[in-house]
Each structure stands twice: as C-alpha cells, then as structure tokens.
mmCIF file of C-alpha atoms and ligand atoms in Angstrom:
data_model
loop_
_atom_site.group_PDB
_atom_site.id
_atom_site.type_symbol
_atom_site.label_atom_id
_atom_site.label_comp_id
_atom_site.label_asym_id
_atom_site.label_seq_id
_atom_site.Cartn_x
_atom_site.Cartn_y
_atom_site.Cartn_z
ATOM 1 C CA UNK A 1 4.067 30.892 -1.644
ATOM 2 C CA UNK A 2 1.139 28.879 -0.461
ATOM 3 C CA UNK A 3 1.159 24.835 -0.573
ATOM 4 C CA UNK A 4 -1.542 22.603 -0.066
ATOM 5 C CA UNK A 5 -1.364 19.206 0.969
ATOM 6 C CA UNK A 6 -3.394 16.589 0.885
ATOM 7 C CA UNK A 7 -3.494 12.718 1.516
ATOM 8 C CA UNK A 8 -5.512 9.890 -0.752
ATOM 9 C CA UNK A 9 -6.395 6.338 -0.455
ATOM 10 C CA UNK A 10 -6.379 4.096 2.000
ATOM 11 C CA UNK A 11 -3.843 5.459 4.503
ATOM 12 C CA UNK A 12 -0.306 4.519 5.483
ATOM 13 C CA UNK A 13 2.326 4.310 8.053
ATOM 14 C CA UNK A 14 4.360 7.197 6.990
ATOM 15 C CA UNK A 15 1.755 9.410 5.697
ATOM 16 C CA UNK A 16 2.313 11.953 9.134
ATOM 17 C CA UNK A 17 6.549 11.671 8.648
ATOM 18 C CA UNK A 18 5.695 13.129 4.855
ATOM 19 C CA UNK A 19 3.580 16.118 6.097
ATOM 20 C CA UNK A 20 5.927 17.122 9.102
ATOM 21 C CA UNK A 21 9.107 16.966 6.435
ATOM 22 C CA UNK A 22 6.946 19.459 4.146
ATOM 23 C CA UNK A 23 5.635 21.370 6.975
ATOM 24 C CA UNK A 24 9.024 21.630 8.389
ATOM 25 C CA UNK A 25 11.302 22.551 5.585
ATOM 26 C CA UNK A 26 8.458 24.442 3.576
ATOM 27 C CA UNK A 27 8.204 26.744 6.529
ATOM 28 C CA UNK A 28 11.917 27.112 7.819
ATOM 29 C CA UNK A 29 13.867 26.698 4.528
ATOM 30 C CA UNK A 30 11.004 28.021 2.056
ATOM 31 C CA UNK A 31 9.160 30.332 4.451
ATOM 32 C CA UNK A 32 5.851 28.874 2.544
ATOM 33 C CA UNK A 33 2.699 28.616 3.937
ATOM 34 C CA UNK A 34 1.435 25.276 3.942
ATOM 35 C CA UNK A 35 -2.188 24.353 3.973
ATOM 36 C CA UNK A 36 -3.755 20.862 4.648
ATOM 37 C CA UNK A 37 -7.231 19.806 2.952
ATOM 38 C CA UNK A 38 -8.546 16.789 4.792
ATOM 39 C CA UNK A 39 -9.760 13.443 3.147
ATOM 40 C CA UNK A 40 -8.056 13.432 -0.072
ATOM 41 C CA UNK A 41 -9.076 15.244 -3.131
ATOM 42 C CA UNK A 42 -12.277 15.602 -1.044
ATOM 43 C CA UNK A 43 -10.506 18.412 0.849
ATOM 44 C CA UNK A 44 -9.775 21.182 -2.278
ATOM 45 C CA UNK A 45 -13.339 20.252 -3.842
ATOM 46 C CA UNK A 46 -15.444 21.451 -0.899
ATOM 47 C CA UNK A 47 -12.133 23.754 0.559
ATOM 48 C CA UNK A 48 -11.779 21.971 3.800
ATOM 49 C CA UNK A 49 -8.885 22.769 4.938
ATOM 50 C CA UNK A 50 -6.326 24.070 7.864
ATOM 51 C CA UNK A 51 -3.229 26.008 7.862
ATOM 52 C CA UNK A 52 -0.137 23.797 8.687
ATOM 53 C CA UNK A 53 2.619 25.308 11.170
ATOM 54 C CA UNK A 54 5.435 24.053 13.366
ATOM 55 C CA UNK A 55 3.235 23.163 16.150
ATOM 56 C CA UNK A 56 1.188 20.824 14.075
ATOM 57 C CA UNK A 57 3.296 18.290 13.291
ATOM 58 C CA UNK A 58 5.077 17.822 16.735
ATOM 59 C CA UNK A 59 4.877 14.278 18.055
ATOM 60 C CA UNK A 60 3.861 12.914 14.939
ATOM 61 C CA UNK A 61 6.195 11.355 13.188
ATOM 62 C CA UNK A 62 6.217 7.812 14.808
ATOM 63 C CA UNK A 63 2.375 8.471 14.709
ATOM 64 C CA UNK A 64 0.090 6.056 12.137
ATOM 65 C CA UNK A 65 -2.556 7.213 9.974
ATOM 66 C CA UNK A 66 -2.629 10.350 8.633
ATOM 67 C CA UNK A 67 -3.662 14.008 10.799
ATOM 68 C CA UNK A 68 -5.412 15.460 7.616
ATOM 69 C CA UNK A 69 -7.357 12.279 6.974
ATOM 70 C CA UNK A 70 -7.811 10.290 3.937
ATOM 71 C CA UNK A 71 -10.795 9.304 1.003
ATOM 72 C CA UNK A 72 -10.733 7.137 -1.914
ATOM 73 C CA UNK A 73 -12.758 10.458 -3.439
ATOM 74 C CA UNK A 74 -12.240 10.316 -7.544
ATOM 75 C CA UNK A 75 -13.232 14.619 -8.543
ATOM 76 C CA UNK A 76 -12.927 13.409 -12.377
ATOM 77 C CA UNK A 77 -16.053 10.935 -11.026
ATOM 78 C CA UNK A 78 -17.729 14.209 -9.221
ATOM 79 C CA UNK A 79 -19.884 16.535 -11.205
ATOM 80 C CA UNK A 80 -17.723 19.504 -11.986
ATOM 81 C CA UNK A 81 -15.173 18.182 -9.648
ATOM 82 C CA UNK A 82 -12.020 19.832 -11.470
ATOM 83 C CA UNK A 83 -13.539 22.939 -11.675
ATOM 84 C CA UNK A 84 -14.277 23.360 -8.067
ATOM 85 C CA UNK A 85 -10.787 22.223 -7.094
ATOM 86 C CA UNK A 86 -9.632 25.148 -9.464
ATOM 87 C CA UNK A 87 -12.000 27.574 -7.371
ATOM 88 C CA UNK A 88 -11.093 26.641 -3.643
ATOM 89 C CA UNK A 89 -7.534 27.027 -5.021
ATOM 90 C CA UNK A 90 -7.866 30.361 -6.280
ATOM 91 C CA UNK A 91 -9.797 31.027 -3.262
ATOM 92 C CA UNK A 92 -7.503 30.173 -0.694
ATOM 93 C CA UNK A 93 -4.690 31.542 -2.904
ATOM 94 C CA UNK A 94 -2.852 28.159 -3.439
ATOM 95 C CA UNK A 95 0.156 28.178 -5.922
ATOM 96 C CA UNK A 96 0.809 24.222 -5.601
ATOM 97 C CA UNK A 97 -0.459 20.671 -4.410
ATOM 98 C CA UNK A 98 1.555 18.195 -2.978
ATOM 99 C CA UNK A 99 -0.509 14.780 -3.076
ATOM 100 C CA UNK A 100 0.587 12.048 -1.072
ATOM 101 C CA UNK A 101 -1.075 8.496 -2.497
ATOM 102 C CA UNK A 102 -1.207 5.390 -4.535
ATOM 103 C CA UNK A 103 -1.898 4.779 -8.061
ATOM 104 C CA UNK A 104 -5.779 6.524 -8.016
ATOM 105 C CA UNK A 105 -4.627 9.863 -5.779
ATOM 106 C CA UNK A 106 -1.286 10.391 -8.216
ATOM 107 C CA UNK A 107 -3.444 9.028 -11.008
ATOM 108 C CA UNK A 108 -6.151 12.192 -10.197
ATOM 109 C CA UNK A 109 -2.392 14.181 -9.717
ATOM 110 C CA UNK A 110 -1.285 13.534 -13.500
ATOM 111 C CA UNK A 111 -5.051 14.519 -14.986
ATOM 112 C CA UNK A 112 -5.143 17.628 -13.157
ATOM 113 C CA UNK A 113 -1.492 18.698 -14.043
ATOM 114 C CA UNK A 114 -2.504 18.317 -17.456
ATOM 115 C CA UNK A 115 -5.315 20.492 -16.751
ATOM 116 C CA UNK A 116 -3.189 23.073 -15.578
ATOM 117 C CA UNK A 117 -3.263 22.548 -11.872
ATOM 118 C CA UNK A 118 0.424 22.672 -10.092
ATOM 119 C CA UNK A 119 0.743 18.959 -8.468
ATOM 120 C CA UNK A 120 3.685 17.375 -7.366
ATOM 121 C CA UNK A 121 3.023 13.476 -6.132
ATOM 122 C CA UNK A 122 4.575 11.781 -3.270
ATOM 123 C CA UNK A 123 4.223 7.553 -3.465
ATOM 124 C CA UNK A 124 2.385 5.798 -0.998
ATOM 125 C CA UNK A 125 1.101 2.256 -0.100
ATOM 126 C CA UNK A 126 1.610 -0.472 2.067
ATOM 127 C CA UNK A 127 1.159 -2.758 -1.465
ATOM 128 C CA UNK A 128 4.148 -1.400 -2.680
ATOM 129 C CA UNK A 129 2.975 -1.636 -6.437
ATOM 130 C CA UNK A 130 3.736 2.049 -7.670
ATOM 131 C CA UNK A 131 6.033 1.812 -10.902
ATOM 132 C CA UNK A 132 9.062 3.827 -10.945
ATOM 133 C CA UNK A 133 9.956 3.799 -7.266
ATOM 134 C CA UNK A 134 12.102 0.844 -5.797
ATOM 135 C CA UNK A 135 9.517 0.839 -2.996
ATOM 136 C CA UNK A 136 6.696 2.708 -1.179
ATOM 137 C CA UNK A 137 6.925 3.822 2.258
ATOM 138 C CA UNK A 138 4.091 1.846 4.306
ATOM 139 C CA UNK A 139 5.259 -1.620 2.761
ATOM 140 C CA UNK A 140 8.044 -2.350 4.813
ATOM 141 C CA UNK A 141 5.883 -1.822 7.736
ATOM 142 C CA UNK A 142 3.250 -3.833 6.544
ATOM 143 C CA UNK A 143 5.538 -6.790 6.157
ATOM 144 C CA UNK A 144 6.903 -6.366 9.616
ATOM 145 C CA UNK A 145 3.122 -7.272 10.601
ATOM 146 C CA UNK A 146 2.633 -9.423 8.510
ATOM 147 C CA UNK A 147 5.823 -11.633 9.677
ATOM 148 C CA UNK A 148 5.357 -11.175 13.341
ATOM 149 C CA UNK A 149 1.869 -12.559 12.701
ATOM 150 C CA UNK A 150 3.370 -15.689 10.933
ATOM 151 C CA UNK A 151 5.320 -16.502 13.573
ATOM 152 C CA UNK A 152 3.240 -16.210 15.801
ATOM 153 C CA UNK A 153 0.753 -18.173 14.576
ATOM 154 C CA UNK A 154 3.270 -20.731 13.421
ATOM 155 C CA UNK A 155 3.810 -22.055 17.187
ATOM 156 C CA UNK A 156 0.266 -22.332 17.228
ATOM 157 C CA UNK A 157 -0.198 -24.477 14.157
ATOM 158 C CA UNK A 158 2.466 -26.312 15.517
ATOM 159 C CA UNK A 159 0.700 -27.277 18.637
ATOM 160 C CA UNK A 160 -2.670 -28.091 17.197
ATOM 161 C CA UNK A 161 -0.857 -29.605 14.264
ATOM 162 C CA UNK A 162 -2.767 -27.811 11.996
ATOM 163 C CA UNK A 163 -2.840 -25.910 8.362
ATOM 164 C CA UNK A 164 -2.896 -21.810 8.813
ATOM 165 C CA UNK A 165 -3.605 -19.899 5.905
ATOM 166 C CA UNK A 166 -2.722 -16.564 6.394
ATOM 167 C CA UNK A 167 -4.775 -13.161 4.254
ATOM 168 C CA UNK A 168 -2.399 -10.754 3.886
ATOM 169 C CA UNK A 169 -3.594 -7.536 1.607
ATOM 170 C CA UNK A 170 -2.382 -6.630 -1.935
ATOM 171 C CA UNK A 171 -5.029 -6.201 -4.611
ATOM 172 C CA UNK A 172 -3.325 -6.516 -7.758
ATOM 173 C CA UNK A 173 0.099 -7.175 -6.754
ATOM 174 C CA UNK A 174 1.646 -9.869 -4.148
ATOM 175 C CA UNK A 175 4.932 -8.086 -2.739
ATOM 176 C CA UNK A 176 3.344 -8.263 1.064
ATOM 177 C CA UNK A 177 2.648 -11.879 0.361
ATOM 178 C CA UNK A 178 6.041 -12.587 -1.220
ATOM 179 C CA UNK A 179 7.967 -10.848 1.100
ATOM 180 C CA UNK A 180 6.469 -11.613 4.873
ATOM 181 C CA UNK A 181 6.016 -15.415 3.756
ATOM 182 C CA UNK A 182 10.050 -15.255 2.800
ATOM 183 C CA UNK A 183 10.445 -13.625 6.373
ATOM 184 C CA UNK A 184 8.181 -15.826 7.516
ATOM 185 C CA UNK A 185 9.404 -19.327 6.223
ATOM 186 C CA UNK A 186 5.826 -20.047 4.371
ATOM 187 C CA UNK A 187 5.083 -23.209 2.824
ATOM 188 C CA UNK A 188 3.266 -21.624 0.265
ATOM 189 C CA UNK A 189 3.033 -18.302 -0.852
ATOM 190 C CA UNK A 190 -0.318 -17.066 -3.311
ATOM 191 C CA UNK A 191 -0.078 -13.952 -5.163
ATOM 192 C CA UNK A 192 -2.634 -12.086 -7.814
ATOM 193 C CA UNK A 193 -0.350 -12.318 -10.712
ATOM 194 C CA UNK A 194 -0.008 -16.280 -10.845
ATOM 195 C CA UNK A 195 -3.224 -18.063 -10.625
ATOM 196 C CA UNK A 196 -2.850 -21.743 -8.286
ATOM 197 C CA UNK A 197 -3.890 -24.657 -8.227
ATOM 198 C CA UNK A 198 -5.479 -26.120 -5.242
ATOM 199 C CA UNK A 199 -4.783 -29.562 -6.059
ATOM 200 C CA UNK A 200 -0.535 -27.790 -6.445
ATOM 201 C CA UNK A 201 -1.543 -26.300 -3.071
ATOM 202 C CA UNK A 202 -3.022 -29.213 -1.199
ATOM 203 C CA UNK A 203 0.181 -31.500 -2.551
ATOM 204 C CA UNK A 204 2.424 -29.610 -0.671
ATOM 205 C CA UNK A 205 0.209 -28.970 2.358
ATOM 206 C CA UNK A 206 0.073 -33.009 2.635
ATOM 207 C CA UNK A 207 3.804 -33.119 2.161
ATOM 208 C CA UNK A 208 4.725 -30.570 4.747
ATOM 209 C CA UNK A 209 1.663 -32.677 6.983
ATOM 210 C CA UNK A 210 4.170 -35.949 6.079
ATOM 211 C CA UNK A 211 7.501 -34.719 7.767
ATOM 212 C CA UNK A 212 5.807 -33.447 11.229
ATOM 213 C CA UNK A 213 5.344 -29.604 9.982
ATOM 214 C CA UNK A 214 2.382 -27.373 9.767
ATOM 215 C CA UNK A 215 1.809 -25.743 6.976
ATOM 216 C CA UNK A 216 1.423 -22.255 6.837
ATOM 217 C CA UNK A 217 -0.208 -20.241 3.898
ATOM 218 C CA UNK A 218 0.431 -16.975 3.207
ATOM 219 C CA UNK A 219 -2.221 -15.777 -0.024
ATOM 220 C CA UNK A 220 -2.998 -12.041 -1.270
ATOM 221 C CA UNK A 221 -6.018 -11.166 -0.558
ATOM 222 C CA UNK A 222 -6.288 -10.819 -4.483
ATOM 223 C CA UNK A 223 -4.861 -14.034 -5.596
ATOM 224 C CA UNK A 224 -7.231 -16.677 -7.015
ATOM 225 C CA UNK A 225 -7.436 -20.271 -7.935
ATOM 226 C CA UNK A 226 -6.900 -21.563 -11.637
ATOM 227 C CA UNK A 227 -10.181 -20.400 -13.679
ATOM 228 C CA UNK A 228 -12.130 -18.722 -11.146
ATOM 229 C CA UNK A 229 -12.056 -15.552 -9.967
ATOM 230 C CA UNK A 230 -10.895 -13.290 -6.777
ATOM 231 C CA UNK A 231 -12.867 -13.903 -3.676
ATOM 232 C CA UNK A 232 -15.069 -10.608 -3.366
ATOM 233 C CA UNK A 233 -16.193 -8.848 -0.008
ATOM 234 C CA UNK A 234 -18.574 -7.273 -1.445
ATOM 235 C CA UNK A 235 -19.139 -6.866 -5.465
ATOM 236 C CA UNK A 236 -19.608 -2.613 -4.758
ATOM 237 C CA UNK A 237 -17.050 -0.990 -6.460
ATOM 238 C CA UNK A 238 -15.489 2.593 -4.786
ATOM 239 C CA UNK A 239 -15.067 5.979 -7.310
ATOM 240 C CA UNK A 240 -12.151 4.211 -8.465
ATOM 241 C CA UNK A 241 -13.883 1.170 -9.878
ATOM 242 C CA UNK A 242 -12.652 -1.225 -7.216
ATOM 243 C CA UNK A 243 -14.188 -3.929 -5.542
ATOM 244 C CA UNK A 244 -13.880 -4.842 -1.849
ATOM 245 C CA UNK A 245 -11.517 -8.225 -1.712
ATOM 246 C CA UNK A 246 -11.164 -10.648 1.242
ATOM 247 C CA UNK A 247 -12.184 -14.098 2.052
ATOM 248 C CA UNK A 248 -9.709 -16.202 -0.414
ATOM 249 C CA UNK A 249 -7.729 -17.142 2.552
ATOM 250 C CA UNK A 250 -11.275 -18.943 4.669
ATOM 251 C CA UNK A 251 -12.164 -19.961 1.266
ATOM 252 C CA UNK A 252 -8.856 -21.757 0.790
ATOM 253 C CA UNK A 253 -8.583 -22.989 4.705
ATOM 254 C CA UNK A 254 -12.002 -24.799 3.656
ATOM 255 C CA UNK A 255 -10.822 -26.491 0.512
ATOM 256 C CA UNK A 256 -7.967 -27.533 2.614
ATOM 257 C CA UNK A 257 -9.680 -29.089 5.621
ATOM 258 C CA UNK A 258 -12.269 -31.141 2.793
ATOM 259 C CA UNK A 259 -9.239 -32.464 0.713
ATOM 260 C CA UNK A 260 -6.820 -33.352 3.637
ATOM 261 C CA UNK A 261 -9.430 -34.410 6.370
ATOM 262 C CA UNK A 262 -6.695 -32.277 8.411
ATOM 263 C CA UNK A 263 -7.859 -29.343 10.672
ATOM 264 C CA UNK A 264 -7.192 -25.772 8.814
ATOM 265 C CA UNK A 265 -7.892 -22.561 9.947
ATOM 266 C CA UNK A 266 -7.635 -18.723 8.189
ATOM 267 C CA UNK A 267 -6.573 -15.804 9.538
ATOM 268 C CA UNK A 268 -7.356 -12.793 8.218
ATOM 269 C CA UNK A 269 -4.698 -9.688 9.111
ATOM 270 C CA UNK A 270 -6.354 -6.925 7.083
ATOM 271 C CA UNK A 271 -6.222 -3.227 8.717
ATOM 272 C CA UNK A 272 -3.799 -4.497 11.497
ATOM 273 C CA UNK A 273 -1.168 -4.322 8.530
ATOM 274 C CA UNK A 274 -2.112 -0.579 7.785
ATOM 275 C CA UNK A 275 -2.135 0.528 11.266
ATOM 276 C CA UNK A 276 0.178 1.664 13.713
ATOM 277 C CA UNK A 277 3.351 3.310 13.883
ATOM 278 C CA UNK A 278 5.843 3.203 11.102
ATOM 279 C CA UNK A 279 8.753 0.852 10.935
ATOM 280 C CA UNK A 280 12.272 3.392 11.195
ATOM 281 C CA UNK A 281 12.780 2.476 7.675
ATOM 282 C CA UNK A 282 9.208 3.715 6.685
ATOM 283 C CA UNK A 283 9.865 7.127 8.510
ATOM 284 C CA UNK A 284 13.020 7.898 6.433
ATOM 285 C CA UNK A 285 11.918 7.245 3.528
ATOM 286 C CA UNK A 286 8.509 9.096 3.765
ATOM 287 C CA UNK A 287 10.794 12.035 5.411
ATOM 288 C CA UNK A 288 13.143 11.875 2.575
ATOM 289 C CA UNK A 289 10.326 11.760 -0.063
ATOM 290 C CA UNK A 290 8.362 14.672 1.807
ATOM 291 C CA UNK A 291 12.096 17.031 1.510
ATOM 292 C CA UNK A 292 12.222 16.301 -2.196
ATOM 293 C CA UNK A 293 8.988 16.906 -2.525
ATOM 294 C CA UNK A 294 9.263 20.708 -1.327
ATOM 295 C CA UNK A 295 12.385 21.152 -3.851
ATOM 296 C CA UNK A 296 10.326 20.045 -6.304
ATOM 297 C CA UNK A 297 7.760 22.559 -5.696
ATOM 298 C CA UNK A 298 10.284 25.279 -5.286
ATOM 299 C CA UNK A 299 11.681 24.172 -8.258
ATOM 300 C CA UNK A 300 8.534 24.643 -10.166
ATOM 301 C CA UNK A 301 8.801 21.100 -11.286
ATOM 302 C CA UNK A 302 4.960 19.823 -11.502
ATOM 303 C CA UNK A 303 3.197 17.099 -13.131
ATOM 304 C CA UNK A 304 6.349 14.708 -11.320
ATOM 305 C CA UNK A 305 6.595 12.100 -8.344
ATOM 306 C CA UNK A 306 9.501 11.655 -5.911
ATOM 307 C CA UNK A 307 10.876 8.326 -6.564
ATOM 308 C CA UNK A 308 13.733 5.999 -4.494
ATOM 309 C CA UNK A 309 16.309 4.579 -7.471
ATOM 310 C CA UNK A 310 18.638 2.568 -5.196
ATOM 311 C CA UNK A 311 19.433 4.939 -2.252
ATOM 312 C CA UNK A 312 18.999 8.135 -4.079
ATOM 313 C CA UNK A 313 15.873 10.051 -4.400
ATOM 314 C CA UNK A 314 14.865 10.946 -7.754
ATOM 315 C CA UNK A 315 11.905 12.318 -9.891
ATOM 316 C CA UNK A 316 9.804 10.843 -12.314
ATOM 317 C CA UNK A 317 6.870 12.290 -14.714
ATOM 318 C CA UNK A 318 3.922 11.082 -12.857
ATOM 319 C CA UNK A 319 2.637 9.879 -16.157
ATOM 320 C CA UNK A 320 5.426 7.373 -16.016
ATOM 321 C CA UNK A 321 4.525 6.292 -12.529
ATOM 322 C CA UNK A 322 1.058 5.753 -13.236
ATOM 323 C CA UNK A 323 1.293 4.239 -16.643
ATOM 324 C CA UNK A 324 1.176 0.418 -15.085
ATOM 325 C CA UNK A 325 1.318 -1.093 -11.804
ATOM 326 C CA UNK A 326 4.368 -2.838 -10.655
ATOM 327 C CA UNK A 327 3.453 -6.797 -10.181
ATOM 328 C CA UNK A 328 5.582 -9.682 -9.046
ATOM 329 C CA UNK A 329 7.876 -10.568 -12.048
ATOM 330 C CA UNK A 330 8.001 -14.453 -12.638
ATOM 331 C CA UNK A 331 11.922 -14.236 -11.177
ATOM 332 C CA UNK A 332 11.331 -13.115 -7.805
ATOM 333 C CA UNK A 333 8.379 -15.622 -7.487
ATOM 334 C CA UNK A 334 10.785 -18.796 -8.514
ATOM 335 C CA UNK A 335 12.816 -17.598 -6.005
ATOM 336 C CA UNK A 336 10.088 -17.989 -3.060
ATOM 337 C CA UNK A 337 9.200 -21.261 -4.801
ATOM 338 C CA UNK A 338 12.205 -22.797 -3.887
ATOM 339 C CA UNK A 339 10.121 -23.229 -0.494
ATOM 340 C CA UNK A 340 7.307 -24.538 -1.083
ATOM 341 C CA UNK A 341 6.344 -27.955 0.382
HETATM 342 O O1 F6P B 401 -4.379 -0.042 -1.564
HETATM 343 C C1 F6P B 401 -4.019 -0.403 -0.297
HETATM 344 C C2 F6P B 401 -4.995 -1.389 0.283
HETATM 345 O O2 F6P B 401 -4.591 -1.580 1.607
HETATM 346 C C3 F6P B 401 -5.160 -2.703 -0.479
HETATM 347 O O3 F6P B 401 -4.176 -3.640 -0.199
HETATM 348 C C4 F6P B 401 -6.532 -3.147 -0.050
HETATM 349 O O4 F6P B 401 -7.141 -3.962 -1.038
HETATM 350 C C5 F6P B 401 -7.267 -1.865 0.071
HETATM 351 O O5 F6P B 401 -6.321 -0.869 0.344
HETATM 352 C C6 F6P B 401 -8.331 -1.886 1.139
HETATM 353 O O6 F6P B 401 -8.958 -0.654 1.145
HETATM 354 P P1 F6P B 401 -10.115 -0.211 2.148
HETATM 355 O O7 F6P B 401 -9.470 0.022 3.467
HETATM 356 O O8 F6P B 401 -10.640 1.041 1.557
HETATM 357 O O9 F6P B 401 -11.104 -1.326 2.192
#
C-alpha cells in the first residue's frame, strides 16, 4: 500500500512527531510506502512530493515546524482542484491520505472523502478549537510560551509600575488566552467569544494600580470590545476566507494609557507561540495520534479523525469534527473571572 501525507495550515509543534509515528509504524508494522506532498493540499494538486523512509524522520521529533512544509491552499477554491488531486493520486499510485491540520485542512479532508478520495485526518493547532478532541497537540506548547512570556514580563511591569497587555493568538476561540493568563496569574483575561468592556477593563486595571500591582492583560488576538469589531492586520482574506488579526492588544494598551494617565505597553507574542520545539506532552500526543492514524488507514476506516476522549485515543467522523468550532463555554470563563482585578 502507498500513503501520502501531507500537512495544512499554519504549522505546529508536533506536526514532525505525527509524520515520524506514520513513517515509522507504516513502514515497520505495515510495510507501506509512505509518500509526503509538501505545503498542504498544495502538494497532491501539482504532485510535489517525496518518498518517506526511516532515515527521514531521524532527529525530528523534538524538531518544530513541519519537514514537508505547510499552505493555507483551499483545492475546492482552485480551478479543477479536486480533479487534479484525483490525477497525481492515481499517478503516483496512492491508495490513502493522511492529513494532518485544523478546521480548513480536515474541512478540505471531509469534502474530498465524500468525493471518493481515501482521507483519514489527524487534529492540529496551537488554538486548540477542533470539536471532538479533548485537545490539539501544539496548544499545550503554545501556552508554555505564552506563560513564560507573562512572567517574564510581569517583573518588568513590576519595576516600571506599569500596565502590560499581552497578544496572545486564537482567532475564534480564547483557550491560549484562558489558559496561559490562569498559568500566568492575569488580571484580566480577553477572549473572542465574550465581547468587553473597556470601561470593565480599565476598572480593574485602576484597582490592581490601587493595591501596588501591575496589571497584566492577556487578550486573543481575536477578542474585541463591546460593539466594535476585531482589530484587523490587514482586511485580505486567505483561500479560506480569513482575515489577518493582530493589533487589539496596542489598541487596548492605548485606551489604557488615555483613561488611566498610567504608562501601558503591548506586547505582541505571535509566531514565537508556534515555533520551536514541542512541549513532551505535545510529542505524545501527536505520536499517539500519528499510530492511530496508520490503524485507521489499515483499517480502511476513511472519511474519520483521530480524537483524545480522556486518555484514550478514539475516532470520530470528520464531519463531526468539523461541524463547529470548539469556543470557550461561559463556565470555564467564570472560572478565570474569579481573578480579575
Ligand atoms: O490557526 C492557527 C493560527 O496560529 C491562529 O491562531 C492565527 O490567527 C493564525 O494561525 C495565523 O496564521 P498565519 O501564520 O497564516 O498568519
């Protein structure tokens, strides 16, 4: 049998543990071949692509990024896109996919499994907001950076006596926010799925201010103030309809400084919180996720995603998993609320 793989998106720690899993135990246990198309569902359309062995994927597990390289590349968007993924995998003799991504790579997964490709999905992104797994691998290690760079910049703020709001990414959903500004002892947290207020915000800045404490910040790059809208990078949108975010957190860090009179300062973390090596927890779960994926495959069981329930790895229809993204429920939020101020 011959396996493609591929990886979509915006890339991952992890992404290199979940190809040396498959490469590994498609080869030894399987005796597959195993093919890798670079940059996403760019890779089968033109038929870029490498053969896979042992020798590949040494010394890459604790690596970041992703060896076959990654595109936010939408075929449904391309002109006869599906149909030239169906050719380069006839050509090249392919039996299966296995696509490694977020909600627009296993969203792509799902249509062409309904059009009769074989596709089984693996769940990545540092946002952690893919429905029907517990978590992502990537997110833990996002929130690692994220927290060191809280504390970090909390002796600063300290010193300078000064408000720090802190950008951390998450488009439509607020679990790197929620979690590293737990870790991180924020005085505020801002996520996309509850709108703030600034005069809310700037109440408990001046009350942290009041009892000798900087404040510190922490706001999704996707969360926005109480009728107005997310703070845009630029309005282009990418084949997935998507604008560029960033910039709520200066915008904020302004609004501050001109209602408090008190120095305030933004930090953006952006890419730093994609980069790098994965956290150990990040590299067993994409390992474990890239094993199930292969008995999936062998299995014959396509059109499905590799899910973590608890401890246990399980599969899901990928229509299930793509159906809705999973947001900060209103729980989970009161419980971060409890330290704000
Ligand atoms: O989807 C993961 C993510 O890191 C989002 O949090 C962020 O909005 C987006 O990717 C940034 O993508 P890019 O690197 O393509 O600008």
């Amino acid at each position: 049998m011959r396996v493609g793989l591929l990886t979509g998106g915006g890339d991952c720690p992890g992404l290199n543990a979940v190809i040396r899993a498959v490469v590994r135990k498609g080869i030894e246990d399987q005796g597959w071949e195993v093919v890798g198309f670079r940059s996403g569902w760019q890779g089968p359309m033109s038929g870029d692509s490498r053969p896979l062995g042992l020798d590949n994927v040494e010394d890459i597990l604790a690596r970041g990024g992703t060896i076959l390289g990654s595109s936010r590349t939408n075929p449904y968007k391309e002109d006869g896109g599906v149909d030239k993924i169906k050719k380069v995998l006839a050509n090249q003799g392919i039996d299966a996919l296995i696509a490694i991504g977020g909600e627009d790579t296993l969203g792509v997964a799902k249509r062409l499994t309904d059009d009769g490709v074989g596709v089984v999905g693996v769940p990545k992104t540092i946002d952690n907001d893919l429905d029907a797994t517990d978590y992502t691998f990537g997110f833990d290690t996002a929130v690692h950076i994220a927290t060191e760079a809280i504390d970090r910049l909390r002796t600063t703020a300290e010193s300078h006596f000064r408000a720090l709001v802190v950008e951390v990414m998450g488009r439509h959903a607020g679990w790197i926010a929620l979690h590293s500004g737990l870790a991180g002892g924020a005085n505020v947290i801002l996520v996309p799925e509850r709108p703030f207020s600034v005069t809310k915000v700037v109440e408990w800045v001046e009350r942290r201010f009041e009892r000798m404490y900087a404040p510190i910040i922490v706001v999704a790059e996707g969360a926005l103030p109480k009728g107005g809208a997310e703070v845009l990078h630029t309005g282009e949108k990418d084949a997935f309809g998507h604008v560029r975010l960033g910039g709520v957190g200066s915008w904020l860090a302004d609004e501050i400084a001109h209602r408090t009179g008190k120095e305030s300062r933004a930090v953006i973390l952006g890419h730093t919180q994609r980069g790098g090596t994965p956290t150990a927890y990040d590299r067993v779960l994409a390992t474990r996720f890239g094993l199930h994926a292969v008995d999936a495959v062998a299995d014959g069981d396509f059109g499905t995603m590799v899910a973590l329930r608890g401890t246990d790895i399980v599969r899901v229809r990928l229509a299930e998993a793509t159906a809705k993204l999973k947001t900060v429920p209103e729980d989970r939020y009161a419980e971060a609320e409890v330290f704000f101020g």
